[in-house]
mmCIF file of C-alpha atoms in Angstrom:
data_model
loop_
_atom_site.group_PDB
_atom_site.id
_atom_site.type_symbol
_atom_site.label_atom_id
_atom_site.label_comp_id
_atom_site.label_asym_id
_atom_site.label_seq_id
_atom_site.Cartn_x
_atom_site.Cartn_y
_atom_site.Cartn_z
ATOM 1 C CA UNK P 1 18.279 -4.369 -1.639
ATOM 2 C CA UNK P 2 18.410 -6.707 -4.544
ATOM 3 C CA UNK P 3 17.972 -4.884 -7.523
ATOM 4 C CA UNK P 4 15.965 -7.157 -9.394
ATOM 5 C CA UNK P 5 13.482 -8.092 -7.100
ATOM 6 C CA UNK P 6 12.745 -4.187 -6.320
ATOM 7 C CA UNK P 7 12.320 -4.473 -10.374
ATOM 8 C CA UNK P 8 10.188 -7.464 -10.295
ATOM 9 C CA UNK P 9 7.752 -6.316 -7.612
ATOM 10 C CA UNK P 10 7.610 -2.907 -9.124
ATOM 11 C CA UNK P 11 6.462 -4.219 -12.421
ATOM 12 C CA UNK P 12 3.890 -6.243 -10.374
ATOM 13 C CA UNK P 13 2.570 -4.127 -8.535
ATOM 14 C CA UNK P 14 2.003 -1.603 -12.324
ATOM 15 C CA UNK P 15 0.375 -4.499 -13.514
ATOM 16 C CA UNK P 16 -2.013 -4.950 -10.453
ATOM 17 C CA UNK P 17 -2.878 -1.122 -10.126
ATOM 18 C CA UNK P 18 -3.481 -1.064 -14.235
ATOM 19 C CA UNK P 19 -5.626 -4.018 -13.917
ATOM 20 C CA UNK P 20 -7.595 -2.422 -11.593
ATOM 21 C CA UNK P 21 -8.091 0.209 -13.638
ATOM 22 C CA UNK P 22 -8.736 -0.911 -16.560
ATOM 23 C CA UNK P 23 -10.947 -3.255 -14.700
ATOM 24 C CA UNK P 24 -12.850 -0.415 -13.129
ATOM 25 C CA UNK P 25 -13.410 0.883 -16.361
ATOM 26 C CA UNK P 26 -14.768 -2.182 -18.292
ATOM 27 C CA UNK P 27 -16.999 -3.163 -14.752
ATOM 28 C CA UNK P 28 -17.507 -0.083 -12.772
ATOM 29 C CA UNK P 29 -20.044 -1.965 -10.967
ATOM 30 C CA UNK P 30 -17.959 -5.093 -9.927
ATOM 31 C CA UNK P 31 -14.471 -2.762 -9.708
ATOM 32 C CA UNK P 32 -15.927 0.327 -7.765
ATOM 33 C CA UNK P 33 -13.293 1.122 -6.506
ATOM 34 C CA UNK P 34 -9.801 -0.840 -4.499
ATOM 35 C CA UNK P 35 -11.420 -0.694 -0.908
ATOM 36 C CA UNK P 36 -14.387 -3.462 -2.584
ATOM 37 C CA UNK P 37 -12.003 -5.312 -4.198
ATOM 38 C CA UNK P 38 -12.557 -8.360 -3.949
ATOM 39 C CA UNK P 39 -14.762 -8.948 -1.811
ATOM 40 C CA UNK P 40 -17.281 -6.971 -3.930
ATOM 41 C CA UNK P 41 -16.666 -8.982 -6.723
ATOM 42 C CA UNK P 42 -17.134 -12.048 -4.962
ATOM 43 C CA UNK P 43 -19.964 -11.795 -3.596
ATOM 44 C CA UNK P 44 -21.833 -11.208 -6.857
ATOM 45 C CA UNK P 45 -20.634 -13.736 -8.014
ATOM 46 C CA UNK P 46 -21.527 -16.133 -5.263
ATOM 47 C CA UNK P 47 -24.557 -14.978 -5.621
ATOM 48 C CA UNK P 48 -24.954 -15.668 -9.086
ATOM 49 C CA UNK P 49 -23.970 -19.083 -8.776
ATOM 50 C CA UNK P 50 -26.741 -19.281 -5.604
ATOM 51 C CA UNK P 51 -29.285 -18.706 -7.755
ATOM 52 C CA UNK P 52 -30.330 -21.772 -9.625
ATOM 53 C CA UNK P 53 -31.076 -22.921 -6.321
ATOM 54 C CA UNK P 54 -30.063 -26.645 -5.070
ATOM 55 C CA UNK P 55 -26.077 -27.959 -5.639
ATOM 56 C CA UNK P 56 -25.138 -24.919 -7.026
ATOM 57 C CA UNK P 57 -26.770 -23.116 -4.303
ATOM 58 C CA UNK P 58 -24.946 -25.303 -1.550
ATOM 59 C CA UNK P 59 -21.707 -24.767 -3.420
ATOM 60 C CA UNK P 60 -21.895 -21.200 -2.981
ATOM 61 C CA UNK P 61 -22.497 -21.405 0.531
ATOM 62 C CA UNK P 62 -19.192 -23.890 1.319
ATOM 63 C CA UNK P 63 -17.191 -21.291 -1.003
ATOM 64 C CA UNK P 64 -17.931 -18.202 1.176
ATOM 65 C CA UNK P 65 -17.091 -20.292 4.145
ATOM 66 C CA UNK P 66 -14.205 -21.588 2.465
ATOM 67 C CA UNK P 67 -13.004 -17.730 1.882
ATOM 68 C CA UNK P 68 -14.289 -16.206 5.251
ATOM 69 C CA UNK P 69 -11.851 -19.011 7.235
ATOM 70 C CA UNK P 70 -8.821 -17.580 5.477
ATOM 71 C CA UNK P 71 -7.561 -16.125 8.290
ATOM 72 C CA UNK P 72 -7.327 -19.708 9.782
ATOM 73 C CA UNK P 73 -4.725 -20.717 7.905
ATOM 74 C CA UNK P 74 -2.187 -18.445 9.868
ATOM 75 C CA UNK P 75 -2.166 -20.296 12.812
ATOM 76 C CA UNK P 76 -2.605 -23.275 11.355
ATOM 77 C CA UNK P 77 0.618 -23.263 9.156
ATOM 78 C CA UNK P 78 2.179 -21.299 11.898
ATOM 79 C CA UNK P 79 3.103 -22.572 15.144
ATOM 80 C CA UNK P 80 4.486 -18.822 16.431
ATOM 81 C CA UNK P 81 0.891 -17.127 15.787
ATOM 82 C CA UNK P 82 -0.553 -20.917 17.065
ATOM 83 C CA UNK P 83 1.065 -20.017 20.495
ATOM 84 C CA UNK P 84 -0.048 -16.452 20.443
ATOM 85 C CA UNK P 85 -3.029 -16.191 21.927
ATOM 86 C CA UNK P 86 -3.763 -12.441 20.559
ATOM 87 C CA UNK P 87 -2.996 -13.805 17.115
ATOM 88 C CA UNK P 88 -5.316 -16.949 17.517
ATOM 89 C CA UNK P 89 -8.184 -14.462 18.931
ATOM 90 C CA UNK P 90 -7.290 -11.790 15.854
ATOM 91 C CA UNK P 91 -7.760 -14.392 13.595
ATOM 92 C CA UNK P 92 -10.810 -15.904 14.936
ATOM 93 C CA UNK P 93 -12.613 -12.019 15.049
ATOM 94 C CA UNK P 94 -10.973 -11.664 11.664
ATOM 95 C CA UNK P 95 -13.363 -14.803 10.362
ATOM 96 C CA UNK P 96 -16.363 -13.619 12.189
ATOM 97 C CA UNK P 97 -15.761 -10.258 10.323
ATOM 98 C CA UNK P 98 -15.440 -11.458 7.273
ATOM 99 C CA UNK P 99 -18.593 -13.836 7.563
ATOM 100 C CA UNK P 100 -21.012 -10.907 8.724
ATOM 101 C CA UNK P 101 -19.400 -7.870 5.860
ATOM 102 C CA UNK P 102 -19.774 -11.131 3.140
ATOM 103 C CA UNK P 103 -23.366 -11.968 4.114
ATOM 104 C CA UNK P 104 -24.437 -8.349 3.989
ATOM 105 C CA UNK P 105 -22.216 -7.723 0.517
ATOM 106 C CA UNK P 106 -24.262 -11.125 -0.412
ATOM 107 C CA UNK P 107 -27.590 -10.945 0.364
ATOM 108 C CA UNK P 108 -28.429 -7.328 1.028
ATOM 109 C CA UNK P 109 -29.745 -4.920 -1.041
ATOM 110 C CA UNK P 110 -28.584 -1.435 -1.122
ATOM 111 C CA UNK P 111 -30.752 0.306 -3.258
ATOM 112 C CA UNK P 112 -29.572 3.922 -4.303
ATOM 113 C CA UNK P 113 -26.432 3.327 -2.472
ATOM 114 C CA UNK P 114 -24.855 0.358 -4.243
ATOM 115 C CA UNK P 115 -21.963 2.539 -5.321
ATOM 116 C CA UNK P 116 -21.211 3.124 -1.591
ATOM 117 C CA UNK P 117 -22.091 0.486 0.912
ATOM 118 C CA UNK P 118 -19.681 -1.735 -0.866
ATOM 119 C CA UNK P 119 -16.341 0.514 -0.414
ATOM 120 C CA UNK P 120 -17.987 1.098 3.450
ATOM 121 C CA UNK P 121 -18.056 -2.815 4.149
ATOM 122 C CA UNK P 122 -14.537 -3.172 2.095
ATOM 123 C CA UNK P 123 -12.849 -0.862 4.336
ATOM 124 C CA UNK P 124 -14.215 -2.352 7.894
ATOM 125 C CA UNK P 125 -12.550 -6.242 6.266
ATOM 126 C CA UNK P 126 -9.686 -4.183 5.442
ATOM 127 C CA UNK P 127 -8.830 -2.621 8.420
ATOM 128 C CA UNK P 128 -9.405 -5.838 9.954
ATOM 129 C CA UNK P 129 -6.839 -7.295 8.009
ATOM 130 C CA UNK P 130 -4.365 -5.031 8.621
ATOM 131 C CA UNK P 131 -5.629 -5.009 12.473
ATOM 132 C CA UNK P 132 -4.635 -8.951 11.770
ATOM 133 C CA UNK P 133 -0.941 -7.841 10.340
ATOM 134 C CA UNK P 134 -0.108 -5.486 12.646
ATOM 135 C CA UNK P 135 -0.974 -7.970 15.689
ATOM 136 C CA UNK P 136 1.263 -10.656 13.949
ATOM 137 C CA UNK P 137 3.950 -8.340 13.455
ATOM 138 C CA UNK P 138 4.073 -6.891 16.688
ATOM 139 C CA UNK P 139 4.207 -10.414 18.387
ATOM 140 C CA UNK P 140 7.024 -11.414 16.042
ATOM 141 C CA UNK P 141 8.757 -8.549 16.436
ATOM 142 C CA UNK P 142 9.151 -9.209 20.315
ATOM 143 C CA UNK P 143 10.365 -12.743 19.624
ATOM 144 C CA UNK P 144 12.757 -11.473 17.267
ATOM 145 C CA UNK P 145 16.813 -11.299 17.514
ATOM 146 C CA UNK P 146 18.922 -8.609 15.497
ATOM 147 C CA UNK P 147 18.928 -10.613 12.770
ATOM 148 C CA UNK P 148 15.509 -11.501 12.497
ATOM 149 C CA UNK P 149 14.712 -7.655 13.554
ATOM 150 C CA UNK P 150 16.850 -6.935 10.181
ATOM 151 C CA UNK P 151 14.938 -9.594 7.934
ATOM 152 C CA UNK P 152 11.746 -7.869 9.090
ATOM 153 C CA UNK P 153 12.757 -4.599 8.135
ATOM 154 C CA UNK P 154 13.625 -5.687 4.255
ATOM 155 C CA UNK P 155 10.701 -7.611 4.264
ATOM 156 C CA UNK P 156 8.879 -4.198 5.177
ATOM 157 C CA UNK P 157 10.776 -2.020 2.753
ATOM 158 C CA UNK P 158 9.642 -4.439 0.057
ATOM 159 C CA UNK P 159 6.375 -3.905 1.128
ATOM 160 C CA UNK P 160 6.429 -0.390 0.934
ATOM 161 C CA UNK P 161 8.254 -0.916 -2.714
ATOM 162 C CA UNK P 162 5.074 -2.441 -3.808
ATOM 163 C CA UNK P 163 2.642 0.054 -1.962
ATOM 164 C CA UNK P 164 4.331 3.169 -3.432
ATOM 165 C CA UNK P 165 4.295 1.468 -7.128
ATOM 166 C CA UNK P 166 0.764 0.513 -7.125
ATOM 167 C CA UNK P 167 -0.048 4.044 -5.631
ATOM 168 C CA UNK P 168 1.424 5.567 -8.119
ATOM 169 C CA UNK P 169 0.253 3.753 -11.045
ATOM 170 C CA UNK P 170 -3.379 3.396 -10.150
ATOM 171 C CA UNK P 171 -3.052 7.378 -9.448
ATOM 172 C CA UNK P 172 -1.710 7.714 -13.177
ATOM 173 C CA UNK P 173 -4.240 5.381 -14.345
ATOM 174 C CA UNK P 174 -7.012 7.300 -12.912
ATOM 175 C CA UNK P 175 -6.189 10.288 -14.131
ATOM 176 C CA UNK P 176 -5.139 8.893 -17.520
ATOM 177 C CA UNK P 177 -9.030 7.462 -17.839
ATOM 178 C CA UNK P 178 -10.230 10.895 -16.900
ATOM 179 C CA UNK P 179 -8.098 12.896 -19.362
ATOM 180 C CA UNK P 180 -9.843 10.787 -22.331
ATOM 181 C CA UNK P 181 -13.262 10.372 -20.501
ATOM 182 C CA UNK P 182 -14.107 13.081 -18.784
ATOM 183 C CA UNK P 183 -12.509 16.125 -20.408
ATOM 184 C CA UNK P 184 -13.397 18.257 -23.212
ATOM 185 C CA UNK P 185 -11.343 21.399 -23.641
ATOM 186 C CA UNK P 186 -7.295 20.967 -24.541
ATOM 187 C CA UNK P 187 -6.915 23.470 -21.020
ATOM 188 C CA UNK P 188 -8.440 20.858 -19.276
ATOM 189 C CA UNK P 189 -7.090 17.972 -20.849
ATOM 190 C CA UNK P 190 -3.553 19.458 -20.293
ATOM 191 C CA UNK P 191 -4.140 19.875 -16.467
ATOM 192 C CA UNK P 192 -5.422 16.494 -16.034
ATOM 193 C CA UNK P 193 -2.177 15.228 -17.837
ATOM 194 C CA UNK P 194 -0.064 17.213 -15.443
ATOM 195 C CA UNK P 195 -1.815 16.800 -12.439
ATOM 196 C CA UNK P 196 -1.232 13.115 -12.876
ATOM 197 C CA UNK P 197 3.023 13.456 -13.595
ATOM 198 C CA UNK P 198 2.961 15.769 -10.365
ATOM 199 C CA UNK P 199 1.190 13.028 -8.723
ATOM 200 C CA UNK P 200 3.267 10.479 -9.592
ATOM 201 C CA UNK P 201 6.475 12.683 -8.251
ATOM 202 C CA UNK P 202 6.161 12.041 -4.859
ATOM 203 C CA UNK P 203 6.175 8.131 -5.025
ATOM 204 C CA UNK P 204 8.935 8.132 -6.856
ATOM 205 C CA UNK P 205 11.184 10.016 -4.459
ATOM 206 C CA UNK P 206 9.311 7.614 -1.654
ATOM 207 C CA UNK P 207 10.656 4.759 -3.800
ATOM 208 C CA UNK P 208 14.340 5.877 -4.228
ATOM 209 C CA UNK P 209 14.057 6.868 -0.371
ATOM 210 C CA UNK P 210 13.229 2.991 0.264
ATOM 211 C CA UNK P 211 16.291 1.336 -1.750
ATOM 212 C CA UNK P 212 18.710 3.920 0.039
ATOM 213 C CA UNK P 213 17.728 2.645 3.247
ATOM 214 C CA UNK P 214 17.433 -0.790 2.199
ATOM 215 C CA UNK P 215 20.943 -0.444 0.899
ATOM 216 C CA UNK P 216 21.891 0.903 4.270
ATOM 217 C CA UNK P 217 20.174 -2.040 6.276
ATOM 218 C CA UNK P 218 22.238 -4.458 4.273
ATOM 219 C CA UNK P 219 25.295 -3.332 5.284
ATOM 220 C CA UNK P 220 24.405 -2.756 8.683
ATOM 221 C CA UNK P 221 23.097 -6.450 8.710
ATOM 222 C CA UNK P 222 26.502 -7.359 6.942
ATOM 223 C CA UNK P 223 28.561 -5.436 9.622
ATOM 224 C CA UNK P 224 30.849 -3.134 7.580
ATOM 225 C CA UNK P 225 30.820 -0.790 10.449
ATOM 226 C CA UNK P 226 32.883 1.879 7.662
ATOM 227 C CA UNK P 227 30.606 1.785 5.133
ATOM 228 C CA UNK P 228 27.537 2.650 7.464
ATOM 229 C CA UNK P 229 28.158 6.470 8.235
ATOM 230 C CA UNK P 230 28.742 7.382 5.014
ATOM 231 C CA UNK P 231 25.284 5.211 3.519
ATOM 232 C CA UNK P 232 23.530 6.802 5.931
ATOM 233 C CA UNK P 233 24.634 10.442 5.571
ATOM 234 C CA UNK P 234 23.911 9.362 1.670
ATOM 235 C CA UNK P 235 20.468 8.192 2.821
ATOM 236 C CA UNK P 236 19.524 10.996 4.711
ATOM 237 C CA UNK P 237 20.866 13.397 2.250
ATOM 238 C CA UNK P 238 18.436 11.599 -0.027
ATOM 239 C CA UNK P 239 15.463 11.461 2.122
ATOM 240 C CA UNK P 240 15.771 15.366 2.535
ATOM 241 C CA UNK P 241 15.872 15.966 -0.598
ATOM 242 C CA UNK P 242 13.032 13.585 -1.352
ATOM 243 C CA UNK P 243 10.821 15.846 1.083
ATOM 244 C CA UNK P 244 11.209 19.134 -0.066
ATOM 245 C CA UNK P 245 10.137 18.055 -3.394
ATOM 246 C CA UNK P 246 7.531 16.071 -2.484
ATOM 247 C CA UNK P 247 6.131 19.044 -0.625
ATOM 248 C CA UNK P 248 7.219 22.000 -3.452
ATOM 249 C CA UNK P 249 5.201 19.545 -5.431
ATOM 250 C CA UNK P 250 1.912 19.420 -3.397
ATOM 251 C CA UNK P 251 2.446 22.784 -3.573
ATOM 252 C CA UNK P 252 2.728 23.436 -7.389
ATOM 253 C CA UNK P 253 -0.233 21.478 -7.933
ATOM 254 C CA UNK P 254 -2.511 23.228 -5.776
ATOM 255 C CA UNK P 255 -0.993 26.171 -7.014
ATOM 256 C CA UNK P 256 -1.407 25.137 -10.640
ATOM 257 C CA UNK P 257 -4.698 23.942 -9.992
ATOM 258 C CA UNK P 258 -6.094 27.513 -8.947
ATOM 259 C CA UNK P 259 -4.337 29.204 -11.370
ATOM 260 C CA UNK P 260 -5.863 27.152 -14.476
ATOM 261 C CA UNK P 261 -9.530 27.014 -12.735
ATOM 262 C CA UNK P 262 -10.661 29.310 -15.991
ATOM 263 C CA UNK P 263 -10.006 26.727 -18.459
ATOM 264 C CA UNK P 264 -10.280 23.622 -16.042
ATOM 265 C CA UNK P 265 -14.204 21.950 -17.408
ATOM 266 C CA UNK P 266 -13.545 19.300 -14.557
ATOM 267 C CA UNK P 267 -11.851 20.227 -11.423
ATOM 268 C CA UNK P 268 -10.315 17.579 -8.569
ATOM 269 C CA UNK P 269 -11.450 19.715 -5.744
ATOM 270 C CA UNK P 270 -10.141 16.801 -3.128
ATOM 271 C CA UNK P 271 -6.942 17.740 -0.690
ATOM 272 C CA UNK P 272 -4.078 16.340 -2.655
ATOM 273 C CA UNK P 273 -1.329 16.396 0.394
ATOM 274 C CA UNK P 274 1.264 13.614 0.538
ATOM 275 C CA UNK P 275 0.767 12.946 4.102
ATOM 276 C CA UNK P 276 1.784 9.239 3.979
ATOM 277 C CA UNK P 277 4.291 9.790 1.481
ATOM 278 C CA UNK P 278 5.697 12.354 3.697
ATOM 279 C CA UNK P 279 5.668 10.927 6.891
ATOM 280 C CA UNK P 280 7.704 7.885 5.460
ATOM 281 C CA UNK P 281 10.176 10.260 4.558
ATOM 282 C CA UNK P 282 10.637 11.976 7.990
ATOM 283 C CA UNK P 283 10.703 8.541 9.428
ATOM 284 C CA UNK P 284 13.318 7.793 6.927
ATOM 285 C CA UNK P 285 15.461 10.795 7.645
ATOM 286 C CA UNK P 286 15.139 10.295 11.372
ATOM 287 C CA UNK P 287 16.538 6.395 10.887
ATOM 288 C CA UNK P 288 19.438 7.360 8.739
ATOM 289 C CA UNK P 289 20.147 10.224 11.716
ATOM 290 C CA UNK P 290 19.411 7.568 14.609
ATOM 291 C CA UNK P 291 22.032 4.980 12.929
ATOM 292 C CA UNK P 292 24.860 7.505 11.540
ATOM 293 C CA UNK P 293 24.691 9.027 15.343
ATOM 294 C CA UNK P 294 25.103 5.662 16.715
ATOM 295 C CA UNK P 295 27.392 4.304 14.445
ATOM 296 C CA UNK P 296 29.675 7.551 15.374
ATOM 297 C CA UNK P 297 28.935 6.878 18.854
ATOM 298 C CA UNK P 298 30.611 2.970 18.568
ATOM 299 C CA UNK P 299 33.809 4.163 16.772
ATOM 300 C CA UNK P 300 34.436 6.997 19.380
ATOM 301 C CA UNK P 301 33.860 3.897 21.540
ATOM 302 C CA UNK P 302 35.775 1.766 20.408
ATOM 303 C CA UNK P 303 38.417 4.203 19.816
ATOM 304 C CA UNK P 304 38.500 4.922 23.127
ATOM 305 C CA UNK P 305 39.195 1.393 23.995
#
């Protein structure tokens, strides 16, 4: 993996997660949270610009039309997802989805539970979009040749690269706003401060996990059949590693946690277990097996030959 674009989309996706925190803390009620975002926002302000009534009023209502037919563009600038028919009818539901959850975000009130409905609706159009993703992916992966196959896979990792960086710097943001806003007592203040580093540990192992096997794709991609077993015993030597300390981790902080509840004034009582975090890492440990054992496999082959 190229070094500098892991860089660049690392530092972008910082920026994003401290926007959104900083964001959340200037506008709690437009930025309550990542699962509104932004179709929270949005809608507020379509409706204020509704409200004068007349042009500005029909503006508003070709601008949420304009954003709920979004999904249209894919097969429109596509021609593989245009010949799908499970991609055209994913991205047709898509736009129905996103008309209905942007009508109720626009015109309904919710009373006592403002602070809620609005992460509710923003997780149904975001699970829709991902439904959307996962559809298209799935379709191109069965089109797909090695190579493509290969391209897919970096194109993932990168993902993942950005995922695991915003993850971890909207969880050190969070905590980081609590630590000045919320506590009171230097006991307190100090867990919060390293509750948020332990946090953080995890996703950084995850990260270092995803550039080994990124590194390893590129030379399998590249074909230097002798420079793939050792990668991937590298890789997987890495991955295990990055497990048991993302689990001693969870552990310590839990651990931690309890042990400092007598001078803790505000206590995270949710389940802080890495489950993501660690199931990327067994998948990555089981790759790096699955390629080193067939890599093996091939030179006995060929050897044999």
């Amino acid at each position: 993996m190229k070094r500098k674009r892991i860089f660049w989309l690392i530092a972008a996706a910082a920026s994003a997660a401290g926007l959104m925190t900083v964001c959340n803390v200037l506008w709690p009620s437009l930025f309550s949270s990542f699962l509104s975002f932004p179709f929270y926002p949005v809608s507020i302000l379509l409706g204020k610009l509704s409200a004068p009534g007349g042009f500005c009023n029909g503006l508003a209502v070709m601008l949420m039309f304009a954003f709920c037919m979004l999904p249209l563009l894919f097969p429109i600038c596509s021609a593989a997802v245009r010949k799908s028919g499970g991609s055209c009818a994913a991205c047709i539901a898509l736009t129905v989805l996103l008309y209905a959850g942007m009508m109720q975000l626009t015109t309904k009130d919710f009373g006592d539970f403002k602070s809620v409905f609005p992460s509710v609706i923003g997780a149904m159009l975001w699970s829709g979009i991902v439904g959307l993703f996962v559809i298209i992916a799935i379709g191109a992966f069965k089109r797909a040749d090695t190579a493509k196959l290969l391209r897919y896979g970096m194109v993932s990792l990168y993902c993942l690269v950005f995922w695991a960086a915003g993850s971890m710097t909207f969880s050190l943001g969070t905590y980081v706003v609590s630590l000045f806003s919320v506590s009171e007592r230097i006991g307190s203040s100090s867990y919060h401060l390293v509750a948020a580093i332990l946090r953080c540990v995890p996703d950084v192992f995850l990260l270092l996990a995803i550039v080994s096997v990124g590194d390893l794709l590129s030379k399998y991609a590249c074909g230097e059949t002798d420079a793939i077993v050792p990668a991937a015993r590298r890789t997987s030597a890495r991955a295990t590693v990055a497990l048991l300390i993302a689990v001693t981790v969870c552990i310590l902080r839990n651990v931690i946690t309890v042990a400092c509840s007598s001078v803790i004034s505000d206590v995270d009582v949710s389940v802080n277990i890495p489950v993501a975090e660690t199931a990327l890492l067994l998948g990555v440990l089981l790759v790096c097996r699955l390629i080193e054992r067939n890599c093996e496999l091939q030179n006995d082959s060929d050897m044999i030959v």
